[in-house]
Tab-separated table of C-alpha atoms and ligand atoms in Angstrom:
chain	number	residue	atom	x	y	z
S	1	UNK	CA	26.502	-4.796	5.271
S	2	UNK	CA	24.455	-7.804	6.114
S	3	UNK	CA	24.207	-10.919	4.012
S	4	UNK	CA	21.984	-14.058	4.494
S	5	UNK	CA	23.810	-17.467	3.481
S	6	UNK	CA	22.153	-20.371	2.717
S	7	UNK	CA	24.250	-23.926	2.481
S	8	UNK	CA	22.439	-26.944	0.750
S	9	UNK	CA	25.227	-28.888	-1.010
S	10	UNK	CA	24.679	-31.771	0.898
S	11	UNK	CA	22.801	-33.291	3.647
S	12	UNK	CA	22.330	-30.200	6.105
S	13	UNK	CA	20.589	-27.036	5.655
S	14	UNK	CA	21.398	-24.086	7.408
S	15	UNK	CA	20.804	-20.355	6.719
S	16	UNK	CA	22.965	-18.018	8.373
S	17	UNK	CA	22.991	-14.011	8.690
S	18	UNK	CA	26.494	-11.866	8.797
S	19	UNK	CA	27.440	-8.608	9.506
S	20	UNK	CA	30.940	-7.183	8.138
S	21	UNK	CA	32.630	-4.458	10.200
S	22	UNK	CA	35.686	-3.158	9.675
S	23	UNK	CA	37.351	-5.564	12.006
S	24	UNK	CA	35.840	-8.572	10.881
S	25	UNK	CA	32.619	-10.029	9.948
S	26	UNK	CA	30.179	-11.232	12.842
S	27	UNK	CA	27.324	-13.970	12.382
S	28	UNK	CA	24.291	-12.702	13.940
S	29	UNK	CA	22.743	-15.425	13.534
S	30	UNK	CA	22.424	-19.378	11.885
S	31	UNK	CA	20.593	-22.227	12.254
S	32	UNK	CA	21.415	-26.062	10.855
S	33	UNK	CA	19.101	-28.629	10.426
S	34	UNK	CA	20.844	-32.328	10.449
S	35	UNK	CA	19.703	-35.145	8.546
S	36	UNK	CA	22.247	-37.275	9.843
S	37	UNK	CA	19.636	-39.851	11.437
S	38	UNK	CA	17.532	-39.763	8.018
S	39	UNK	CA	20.644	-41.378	6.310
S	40	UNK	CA	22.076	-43.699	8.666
S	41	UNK	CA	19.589	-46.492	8.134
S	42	UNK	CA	21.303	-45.970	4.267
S	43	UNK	CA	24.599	-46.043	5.384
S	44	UNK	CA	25.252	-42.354	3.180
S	45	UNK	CA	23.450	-39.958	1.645
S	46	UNK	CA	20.595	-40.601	-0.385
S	47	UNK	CA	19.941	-37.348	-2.739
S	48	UNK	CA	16.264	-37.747	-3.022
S	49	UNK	CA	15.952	-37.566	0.633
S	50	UNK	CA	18.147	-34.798	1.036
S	51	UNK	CA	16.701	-32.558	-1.647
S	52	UNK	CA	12.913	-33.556	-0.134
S	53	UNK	CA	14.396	-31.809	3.505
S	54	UNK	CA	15.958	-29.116	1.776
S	55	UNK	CA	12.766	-28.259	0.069
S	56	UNK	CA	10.741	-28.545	3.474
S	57	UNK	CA	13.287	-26.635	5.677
S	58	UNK	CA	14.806	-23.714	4.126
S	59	UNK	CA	11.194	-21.626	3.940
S	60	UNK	CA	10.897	-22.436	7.541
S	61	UNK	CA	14.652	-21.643	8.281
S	62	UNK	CA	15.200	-18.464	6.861
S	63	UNK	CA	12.393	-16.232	8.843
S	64	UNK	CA	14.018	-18.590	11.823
S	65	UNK	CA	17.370	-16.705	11.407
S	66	UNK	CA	15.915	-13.309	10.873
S	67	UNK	CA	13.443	-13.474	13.822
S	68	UNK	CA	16.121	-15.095	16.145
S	69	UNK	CA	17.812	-11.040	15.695
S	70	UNK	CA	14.823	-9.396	15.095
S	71	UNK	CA	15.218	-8.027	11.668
S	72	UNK	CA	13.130	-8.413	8.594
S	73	UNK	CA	14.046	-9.049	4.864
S	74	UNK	CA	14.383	-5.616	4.438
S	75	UNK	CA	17.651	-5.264	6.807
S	76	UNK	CA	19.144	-8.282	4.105
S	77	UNK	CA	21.799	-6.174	1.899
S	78	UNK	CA	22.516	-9.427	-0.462
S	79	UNK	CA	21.430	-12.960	-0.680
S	80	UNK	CA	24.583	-15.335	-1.030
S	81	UNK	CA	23.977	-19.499	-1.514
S	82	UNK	CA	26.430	-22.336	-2.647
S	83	UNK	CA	27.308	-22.730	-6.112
S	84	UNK	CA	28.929	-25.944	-5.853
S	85	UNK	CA	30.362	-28.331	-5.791
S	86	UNK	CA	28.251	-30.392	-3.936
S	87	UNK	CA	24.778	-32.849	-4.908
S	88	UNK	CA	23.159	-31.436	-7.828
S	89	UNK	CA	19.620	-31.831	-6.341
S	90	UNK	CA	20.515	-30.816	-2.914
S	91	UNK	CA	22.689	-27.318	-4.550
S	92	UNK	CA	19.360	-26.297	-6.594
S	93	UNK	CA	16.793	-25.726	-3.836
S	94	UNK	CA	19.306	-23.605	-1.933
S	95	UNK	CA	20.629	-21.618	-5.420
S	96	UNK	CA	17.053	-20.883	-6.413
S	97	UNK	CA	15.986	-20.094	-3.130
S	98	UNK	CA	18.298	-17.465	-2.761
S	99	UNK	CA	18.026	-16.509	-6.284
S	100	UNK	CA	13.844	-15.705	-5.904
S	101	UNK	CA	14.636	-13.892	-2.502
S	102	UNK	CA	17.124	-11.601	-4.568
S	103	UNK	CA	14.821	-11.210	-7.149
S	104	UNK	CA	12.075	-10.479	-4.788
S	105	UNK	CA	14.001	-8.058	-2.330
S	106	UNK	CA	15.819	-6.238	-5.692
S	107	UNK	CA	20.099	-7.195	-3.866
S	108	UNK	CA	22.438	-8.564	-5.330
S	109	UNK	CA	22.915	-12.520	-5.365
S	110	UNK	CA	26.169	-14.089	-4.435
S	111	UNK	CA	26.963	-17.425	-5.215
S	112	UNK	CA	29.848	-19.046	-3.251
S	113	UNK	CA	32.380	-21.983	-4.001
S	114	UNK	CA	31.581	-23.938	-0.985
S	115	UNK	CA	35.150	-24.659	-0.616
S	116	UNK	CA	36.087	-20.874	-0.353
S	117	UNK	CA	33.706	-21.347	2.322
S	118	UNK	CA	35.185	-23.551	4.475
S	119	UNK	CA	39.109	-21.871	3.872
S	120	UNK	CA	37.608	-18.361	5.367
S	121	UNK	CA	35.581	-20.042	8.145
S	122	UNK	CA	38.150	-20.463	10.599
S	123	UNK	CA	38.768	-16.921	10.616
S	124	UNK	CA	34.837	-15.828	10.789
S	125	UNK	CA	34.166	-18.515	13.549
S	126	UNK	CA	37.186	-16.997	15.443
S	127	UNK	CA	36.056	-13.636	14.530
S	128	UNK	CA	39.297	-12.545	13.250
S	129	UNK	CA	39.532	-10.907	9.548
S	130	UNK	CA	40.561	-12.614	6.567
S	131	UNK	CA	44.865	-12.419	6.839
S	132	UNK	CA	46.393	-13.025	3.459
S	133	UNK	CA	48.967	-15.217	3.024
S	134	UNK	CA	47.979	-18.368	4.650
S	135	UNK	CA	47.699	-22.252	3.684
S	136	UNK	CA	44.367	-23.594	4.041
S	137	UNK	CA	43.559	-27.326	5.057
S	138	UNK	CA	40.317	-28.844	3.857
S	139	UNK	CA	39.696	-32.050	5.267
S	140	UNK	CA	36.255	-33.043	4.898
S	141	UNK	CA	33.715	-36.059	3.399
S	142	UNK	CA	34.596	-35.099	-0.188
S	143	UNK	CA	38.177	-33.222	0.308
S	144	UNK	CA	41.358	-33.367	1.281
S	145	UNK	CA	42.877	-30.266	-0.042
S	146	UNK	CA	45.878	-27.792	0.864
S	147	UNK	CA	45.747	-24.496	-0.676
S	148	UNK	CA	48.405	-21.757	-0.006
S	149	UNK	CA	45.769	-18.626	-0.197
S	150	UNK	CA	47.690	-15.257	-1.630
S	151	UNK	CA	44.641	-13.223	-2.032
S	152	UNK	CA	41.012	-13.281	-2.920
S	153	UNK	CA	40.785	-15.766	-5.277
S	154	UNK	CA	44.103	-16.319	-6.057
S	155	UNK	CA	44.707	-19.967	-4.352
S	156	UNK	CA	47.413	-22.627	-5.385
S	157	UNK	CA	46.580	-26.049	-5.178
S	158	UNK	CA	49.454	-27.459	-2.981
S	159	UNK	CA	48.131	-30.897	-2.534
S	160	UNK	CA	44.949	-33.006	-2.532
S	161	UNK	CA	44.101	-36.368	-2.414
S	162	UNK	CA	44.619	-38.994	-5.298
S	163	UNK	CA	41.693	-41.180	-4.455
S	164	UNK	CA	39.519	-41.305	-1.138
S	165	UNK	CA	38.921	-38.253	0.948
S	166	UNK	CA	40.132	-38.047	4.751
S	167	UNK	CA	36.419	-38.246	5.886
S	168	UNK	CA	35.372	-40.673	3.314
S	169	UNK	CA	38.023	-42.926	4.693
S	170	UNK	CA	36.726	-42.314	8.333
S	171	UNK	CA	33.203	-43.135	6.794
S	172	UNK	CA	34.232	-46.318	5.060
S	173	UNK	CA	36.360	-48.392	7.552
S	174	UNK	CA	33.737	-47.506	9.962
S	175	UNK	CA	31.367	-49.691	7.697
S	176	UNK	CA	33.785	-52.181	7.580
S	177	UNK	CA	33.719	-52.319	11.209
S	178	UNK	CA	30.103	-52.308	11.277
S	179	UNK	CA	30.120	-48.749	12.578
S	180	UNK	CA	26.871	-46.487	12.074
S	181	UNK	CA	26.895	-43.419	9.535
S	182	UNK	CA	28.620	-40.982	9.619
S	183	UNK	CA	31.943	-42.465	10.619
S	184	UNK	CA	34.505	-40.119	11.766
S	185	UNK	CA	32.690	-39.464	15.277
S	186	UNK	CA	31.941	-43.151	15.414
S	187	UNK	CA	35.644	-44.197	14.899
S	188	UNK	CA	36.665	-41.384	17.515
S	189	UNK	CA	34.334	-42.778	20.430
S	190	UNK	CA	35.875	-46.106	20.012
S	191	UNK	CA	39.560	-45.156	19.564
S	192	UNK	CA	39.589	-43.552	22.793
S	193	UNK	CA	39.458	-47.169	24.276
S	194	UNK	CA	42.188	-48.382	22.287
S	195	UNK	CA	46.295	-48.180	21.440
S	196	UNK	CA	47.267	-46.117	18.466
S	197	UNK	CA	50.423	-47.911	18.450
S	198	UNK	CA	48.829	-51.610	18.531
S	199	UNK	CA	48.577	-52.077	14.196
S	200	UNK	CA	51.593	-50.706	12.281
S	201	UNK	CA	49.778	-49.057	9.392
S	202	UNK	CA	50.778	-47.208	5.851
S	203	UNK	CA	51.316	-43.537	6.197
S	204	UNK	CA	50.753	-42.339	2.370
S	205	UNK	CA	53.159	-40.280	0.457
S	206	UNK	CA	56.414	-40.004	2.756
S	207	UNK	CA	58.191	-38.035	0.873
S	208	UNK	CA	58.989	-34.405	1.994
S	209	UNK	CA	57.963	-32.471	-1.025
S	210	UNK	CA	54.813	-34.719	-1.905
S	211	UNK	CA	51.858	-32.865	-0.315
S	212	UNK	CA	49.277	-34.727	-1.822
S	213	UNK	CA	47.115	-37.393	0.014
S	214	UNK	CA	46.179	-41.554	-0.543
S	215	UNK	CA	44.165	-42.902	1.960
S	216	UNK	CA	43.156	-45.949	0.143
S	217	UNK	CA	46.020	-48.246	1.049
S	218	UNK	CA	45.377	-47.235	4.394
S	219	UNK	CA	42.056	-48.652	4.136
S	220	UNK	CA	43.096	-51.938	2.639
S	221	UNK	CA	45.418	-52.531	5.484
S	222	UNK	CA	42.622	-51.983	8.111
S	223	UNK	CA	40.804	-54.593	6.050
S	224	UNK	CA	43.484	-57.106	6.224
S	225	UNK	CA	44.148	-56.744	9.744
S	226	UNK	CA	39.884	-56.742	10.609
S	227	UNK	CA	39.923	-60.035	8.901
S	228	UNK	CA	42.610	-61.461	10.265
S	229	UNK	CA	41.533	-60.511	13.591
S	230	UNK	CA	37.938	-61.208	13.805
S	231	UNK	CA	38.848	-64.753	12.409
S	232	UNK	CA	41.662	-65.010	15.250
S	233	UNK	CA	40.085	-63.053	18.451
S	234	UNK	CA	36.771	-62.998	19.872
S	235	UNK	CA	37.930	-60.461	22.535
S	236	UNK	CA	36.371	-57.005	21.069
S	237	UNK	CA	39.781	-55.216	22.382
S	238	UNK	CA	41.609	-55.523	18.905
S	239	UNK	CA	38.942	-53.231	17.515
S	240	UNK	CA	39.281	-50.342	19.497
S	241	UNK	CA	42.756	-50.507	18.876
S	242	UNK	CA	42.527	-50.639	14.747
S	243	UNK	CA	40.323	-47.872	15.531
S	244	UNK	CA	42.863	-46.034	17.524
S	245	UNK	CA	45.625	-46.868	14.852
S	246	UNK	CA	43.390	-45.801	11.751
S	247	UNK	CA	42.464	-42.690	13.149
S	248	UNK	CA	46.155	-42.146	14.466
S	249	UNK	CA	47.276	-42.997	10.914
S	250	UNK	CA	45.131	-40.441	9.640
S	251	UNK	CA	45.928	-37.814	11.907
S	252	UNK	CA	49.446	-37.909	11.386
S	253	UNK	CA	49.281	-37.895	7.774
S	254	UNK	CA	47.210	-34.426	7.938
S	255	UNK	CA	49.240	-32.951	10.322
S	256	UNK	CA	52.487	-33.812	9.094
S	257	UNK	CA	51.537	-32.506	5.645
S	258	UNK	CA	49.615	-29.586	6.445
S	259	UNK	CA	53.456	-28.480	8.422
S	260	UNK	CA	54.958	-28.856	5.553
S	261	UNK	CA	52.619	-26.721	3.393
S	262	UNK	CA	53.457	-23.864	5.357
S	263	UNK	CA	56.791	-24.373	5.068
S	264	UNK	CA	56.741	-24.786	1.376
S	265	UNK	CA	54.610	-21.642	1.238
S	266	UNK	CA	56.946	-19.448	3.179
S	267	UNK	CA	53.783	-18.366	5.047
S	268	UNK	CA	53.199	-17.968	8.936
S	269	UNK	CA	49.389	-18.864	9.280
S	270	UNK	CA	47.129	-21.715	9.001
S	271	UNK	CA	43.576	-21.787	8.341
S	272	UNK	CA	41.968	-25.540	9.042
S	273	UNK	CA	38.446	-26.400	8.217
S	274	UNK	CA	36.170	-29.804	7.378
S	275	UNK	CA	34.272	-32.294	9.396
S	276	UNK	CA	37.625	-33.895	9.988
S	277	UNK	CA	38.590	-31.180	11.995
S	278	UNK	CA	36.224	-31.966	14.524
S	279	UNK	CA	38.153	-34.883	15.359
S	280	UNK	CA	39.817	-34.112	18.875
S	281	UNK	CA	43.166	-35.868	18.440
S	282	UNK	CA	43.545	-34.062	15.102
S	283	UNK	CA	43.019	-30.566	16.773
S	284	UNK	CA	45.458	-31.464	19.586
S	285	UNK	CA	48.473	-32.543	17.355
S	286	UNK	CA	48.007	-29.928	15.146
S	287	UNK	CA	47.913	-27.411	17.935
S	288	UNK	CA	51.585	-28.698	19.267
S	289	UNK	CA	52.810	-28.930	15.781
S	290	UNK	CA	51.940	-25.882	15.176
S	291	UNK	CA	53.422	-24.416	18.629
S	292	UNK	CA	56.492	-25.912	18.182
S	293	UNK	CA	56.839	-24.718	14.720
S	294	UNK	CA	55.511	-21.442	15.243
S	295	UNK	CA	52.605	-21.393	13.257
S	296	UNK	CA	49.589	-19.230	14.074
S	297	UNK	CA	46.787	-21.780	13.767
S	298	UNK	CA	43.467	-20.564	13.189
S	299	UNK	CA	40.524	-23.399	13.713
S	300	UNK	CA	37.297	-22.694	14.655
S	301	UNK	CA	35.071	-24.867	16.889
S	302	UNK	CA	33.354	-28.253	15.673
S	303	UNK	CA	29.934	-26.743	14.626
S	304	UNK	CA	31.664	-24.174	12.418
S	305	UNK	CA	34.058	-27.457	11.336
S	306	UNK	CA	31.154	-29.267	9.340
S	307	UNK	CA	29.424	-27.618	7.019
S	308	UNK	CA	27.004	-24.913	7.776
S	309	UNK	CA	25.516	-21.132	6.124
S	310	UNK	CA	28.179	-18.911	8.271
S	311	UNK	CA	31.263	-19.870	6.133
S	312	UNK	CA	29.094	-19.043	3.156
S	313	UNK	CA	27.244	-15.904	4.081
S	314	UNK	CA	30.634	-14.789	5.729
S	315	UNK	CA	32.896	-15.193	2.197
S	316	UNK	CA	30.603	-13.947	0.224
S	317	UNK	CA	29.984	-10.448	3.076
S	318	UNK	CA	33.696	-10.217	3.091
S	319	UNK	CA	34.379	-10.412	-1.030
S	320	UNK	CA	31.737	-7.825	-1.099
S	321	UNK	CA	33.352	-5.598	1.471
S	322	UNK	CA	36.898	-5.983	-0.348
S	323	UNK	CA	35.465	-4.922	-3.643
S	324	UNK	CA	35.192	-8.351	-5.358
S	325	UNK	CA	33.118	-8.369	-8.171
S	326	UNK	CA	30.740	-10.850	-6.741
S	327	UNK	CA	30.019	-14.332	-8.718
S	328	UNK	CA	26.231	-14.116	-9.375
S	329	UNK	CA	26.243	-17.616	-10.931
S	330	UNK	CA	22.920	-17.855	-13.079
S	331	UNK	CA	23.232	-21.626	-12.208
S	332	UNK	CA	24.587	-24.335	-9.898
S	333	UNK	CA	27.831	-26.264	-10.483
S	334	UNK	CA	28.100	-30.164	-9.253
S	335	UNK	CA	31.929	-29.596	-9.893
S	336	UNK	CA	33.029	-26.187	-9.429
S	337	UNK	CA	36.883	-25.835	-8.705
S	338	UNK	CA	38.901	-23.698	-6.332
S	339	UNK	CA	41.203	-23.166	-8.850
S	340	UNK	CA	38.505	-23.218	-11.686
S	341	UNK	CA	39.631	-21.220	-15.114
S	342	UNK	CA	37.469	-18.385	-14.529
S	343	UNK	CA	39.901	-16.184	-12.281
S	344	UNK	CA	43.229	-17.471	-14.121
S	345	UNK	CA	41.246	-16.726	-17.475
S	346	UNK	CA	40.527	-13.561	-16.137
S	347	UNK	CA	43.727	-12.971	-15.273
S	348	UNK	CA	45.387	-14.564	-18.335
S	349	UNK	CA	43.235	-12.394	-20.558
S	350	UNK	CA	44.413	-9.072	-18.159
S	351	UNK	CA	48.042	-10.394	-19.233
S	352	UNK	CA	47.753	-10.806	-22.627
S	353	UNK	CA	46.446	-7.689	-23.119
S	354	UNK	CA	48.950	-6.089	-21.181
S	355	UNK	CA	51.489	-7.855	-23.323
S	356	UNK	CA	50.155	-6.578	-26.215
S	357	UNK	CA	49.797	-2.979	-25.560
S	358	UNK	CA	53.390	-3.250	-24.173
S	359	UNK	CA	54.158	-4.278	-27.692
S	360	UNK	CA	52.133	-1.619	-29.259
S	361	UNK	CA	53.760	0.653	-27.458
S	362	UNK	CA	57.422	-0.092	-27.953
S	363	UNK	CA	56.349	-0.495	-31.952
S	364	UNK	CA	56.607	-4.301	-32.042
S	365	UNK	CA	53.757	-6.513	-33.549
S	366	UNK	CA	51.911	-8.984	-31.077
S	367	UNK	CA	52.549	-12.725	-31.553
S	368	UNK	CA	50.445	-15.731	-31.248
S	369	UNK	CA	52.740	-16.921	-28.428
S	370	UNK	CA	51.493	-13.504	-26.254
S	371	UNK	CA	48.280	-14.923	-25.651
S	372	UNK	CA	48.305	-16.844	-22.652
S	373	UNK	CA	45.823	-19.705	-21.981
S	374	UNK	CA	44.909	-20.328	-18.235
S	375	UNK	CA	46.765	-22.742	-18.342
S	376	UNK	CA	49.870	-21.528	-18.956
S	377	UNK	CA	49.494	-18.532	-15.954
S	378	UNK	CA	51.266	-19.378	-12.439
S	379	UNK	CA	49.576	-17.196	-9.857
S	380	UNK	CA	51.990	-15.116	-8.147
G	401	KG4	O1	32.586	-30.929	6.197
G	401	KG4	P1	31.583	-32.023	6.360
G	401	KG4	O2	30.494	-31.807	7.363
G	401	KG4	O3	30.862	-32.343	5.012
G	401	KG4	C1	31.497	-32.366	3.780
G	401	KG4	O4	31.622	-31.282	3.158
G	401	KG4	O5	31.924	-33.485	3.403
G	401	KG4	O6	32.393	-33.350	6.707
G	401	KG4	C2	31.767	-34.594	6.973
G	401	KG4	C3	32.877	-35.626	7.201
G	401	KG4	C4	32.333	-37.047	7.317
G	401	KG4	O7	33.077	-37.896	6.457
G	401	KG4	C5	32.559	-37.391	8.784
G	401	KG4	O8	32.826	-38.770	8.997
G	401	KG4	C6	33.780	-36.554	9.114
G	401	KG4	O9	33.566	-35.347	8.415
G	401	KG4	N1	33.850	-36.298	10.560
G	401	KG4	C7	34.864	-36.718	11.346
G	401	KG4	C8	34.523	-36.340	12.672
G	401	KG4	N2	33.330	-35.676	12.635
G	401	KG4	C9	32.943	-35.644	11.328
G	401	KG4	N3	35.985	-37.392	11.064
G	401	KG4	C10	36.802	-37.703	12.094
G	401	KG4	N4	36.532	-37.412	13.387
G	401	KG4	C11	35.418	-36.725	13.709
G	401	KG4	N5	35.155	-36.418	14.999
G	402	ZN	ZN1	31.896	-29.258	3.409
């Protein structure tokens, strides 16, 4: 089965095309276009501009990917695009684009949580199949998540941030340091220069059961220390070293936690995914933790990292090819959840039901208190 992805929920656009077999699922083919250097003047994203790119690269994109493997639209066996979450303006060209081509081609349509994207990628990138159970890290510009995965969707939230994303935080002390957008490969140029051990900064959330994230205090003590310094030094030096002891500060936050998830979760694989991951000194201390603890670590390389149409075309190929009804979302969602209602309702309904019956069966009458609300399910 082949299925072309298109990503659009923020500020790249890339179209991929996959192939499932029953090993694992190749990508034949994918193309991104960047509009990193459209932004940076801005400092971040600016959604006009983004949707205005979208809109002028995906028709030129798509017959890109197909011609790059010689196939036509015909050899397309379903159209899958990102549902959310993501930028409203930049989520609908990509949705209805992929929506028409369905239409117009008479396959199914797939739309795909774009954070379900990036917890498979790893294992499409390293073209291994999807391995159930594993804990997935998400560290990205908008998330900092850690799901323990059980099945197809059936994902515990294990720990997120409470306030600024890992990459966000890369993005916004490298403004404070007068650092070009986006920040995380900024910050990791300069650190290389400097001591991770000069600054003595927060590490959030010590606390071995707490696997949830804060980078904001973090930030606030980079702040004090940048204005105590530039008032006190002239000598550049002290920068490269708050950059070395941010980014340190950062790193060992993610990896400590992410450890810990897997030992929470009983499980023996770890999926790791999000622009952060690109970040060299985060791939290297995870590796050794994850040696020395005997984790199988599964992280793909930098391009498949950030966000592109591979993760998305791939989840949606391999949901198909596990008998997942597929989500054909009619719309887009700014906010869609991992752990959105829909499956637990699903399942909570299934329950109820099954509850009853049981009842039926045995001759007793079915309570109020039977029905479950989502809510009220754990996930097993
Ligand atoms: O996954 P991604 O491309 O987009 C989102 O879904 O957010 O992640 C972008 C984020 C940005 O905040 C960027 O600063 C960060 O990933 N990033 C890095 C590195 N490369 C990208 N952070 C740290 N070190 C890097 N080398
Ligand atoms: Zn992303």
């Amino acid at each position: 089965m082949r299925v072309l992805g298109i990503e659009t929920s923020c500020d790249e656009t890339a179209v991929a095309l996959v192939e499932t077999n029953p090993w694992s699922t190749d990508i034949l083919a994918q193309v991104i276009s960047s509009q990193i250097e459209l932004h940076r003047p801005y400092g971040g994203v600016v959604p006009e501009v983004a949707t205005r790119e979208h809109l002028r690269n995906l028709p030129l994109l798509v017959p890109r990917v197909l011609k790059d493997v010689n196939l036509g639209l015909e050899a397309i066996d379903a159209v899958a695009a990102t549902e959310g979450p993501g930028l409203a303006s930049s989520l609908l060209i990509g949705h209805s684009y992929a929506r028409a081509l369905a239409v117009a081609l008479s396959k199914p349509m797939v739309g795909v949580n774009h954070l379900e994207g990036h917890l498979y990628s790893p294992f499409f990138a390293s073209r291994r199949a999807v391995e159930f159970p594993f804990v997935g890290l998400i560290a990205s510009g908008g998330h900092t998540l850690l799901v323990h995965a059980l099945g197809w969707d059936r994902y515990i939230k294990l720990g997120s941030t409470v306030d600024d994303a890992a990459g966000e935080a890369f993005d916004k002390v490298a403004k404070l340091l007068g650092l070009p957008y986006p920040g995380g490969p900024e910050i990791e140029r300069v650190a290389v220069k400097g001591n991770p051990e000069a600054f003595g900064l927060p590490r959030s959330f010590p606390e071995r059961d707490n696997l949830n994230f804060s980078f904001s205090g973090l930030k606030t003590a980079v702040r004090f220390f940048y204005e105590k310094s530039a008032r006190m030094q002239p000598d550049p030096v002290w920068s490269y070293d708050l950059c070395a002891s941010f980014q340190k500060a950062v790193v060992d936050v993610l990896v400590r936690k992410s450890i810990q998830a897997v030992a929470q979760a009983r499980v023996e694989r770890m999926a790791v995914s999000g622009g952060v991951l690109c970040n060299k000194m985060l791939r290297d201390d995870l590796e050794f933790a994850c040696y020395e603890a005997g984790i199988d670590l599964i992280v793909a390389e930098p391009a498949f990292c950030t966000d592109n149409a591979g993760m998305i075309a791939g989840t949606a190929a391999e949901k198909l090819a596990a008998g997942i009804e597929p989500h054909c979302g009619d719309d887009i969602n700014p906010n869609l959840d991992l752990f959105a209602p829909e499956p637990h309702g699903d399942m909570a309904r299934g329950l109820s039901a099954a509850i009853k019956l049981k009842k039926r069966q045995t001759g007793q009458v079915a309570e109020k208190s039977d029905v479950l609300a989502p809510g009220q399910i754990e996930i097993w």
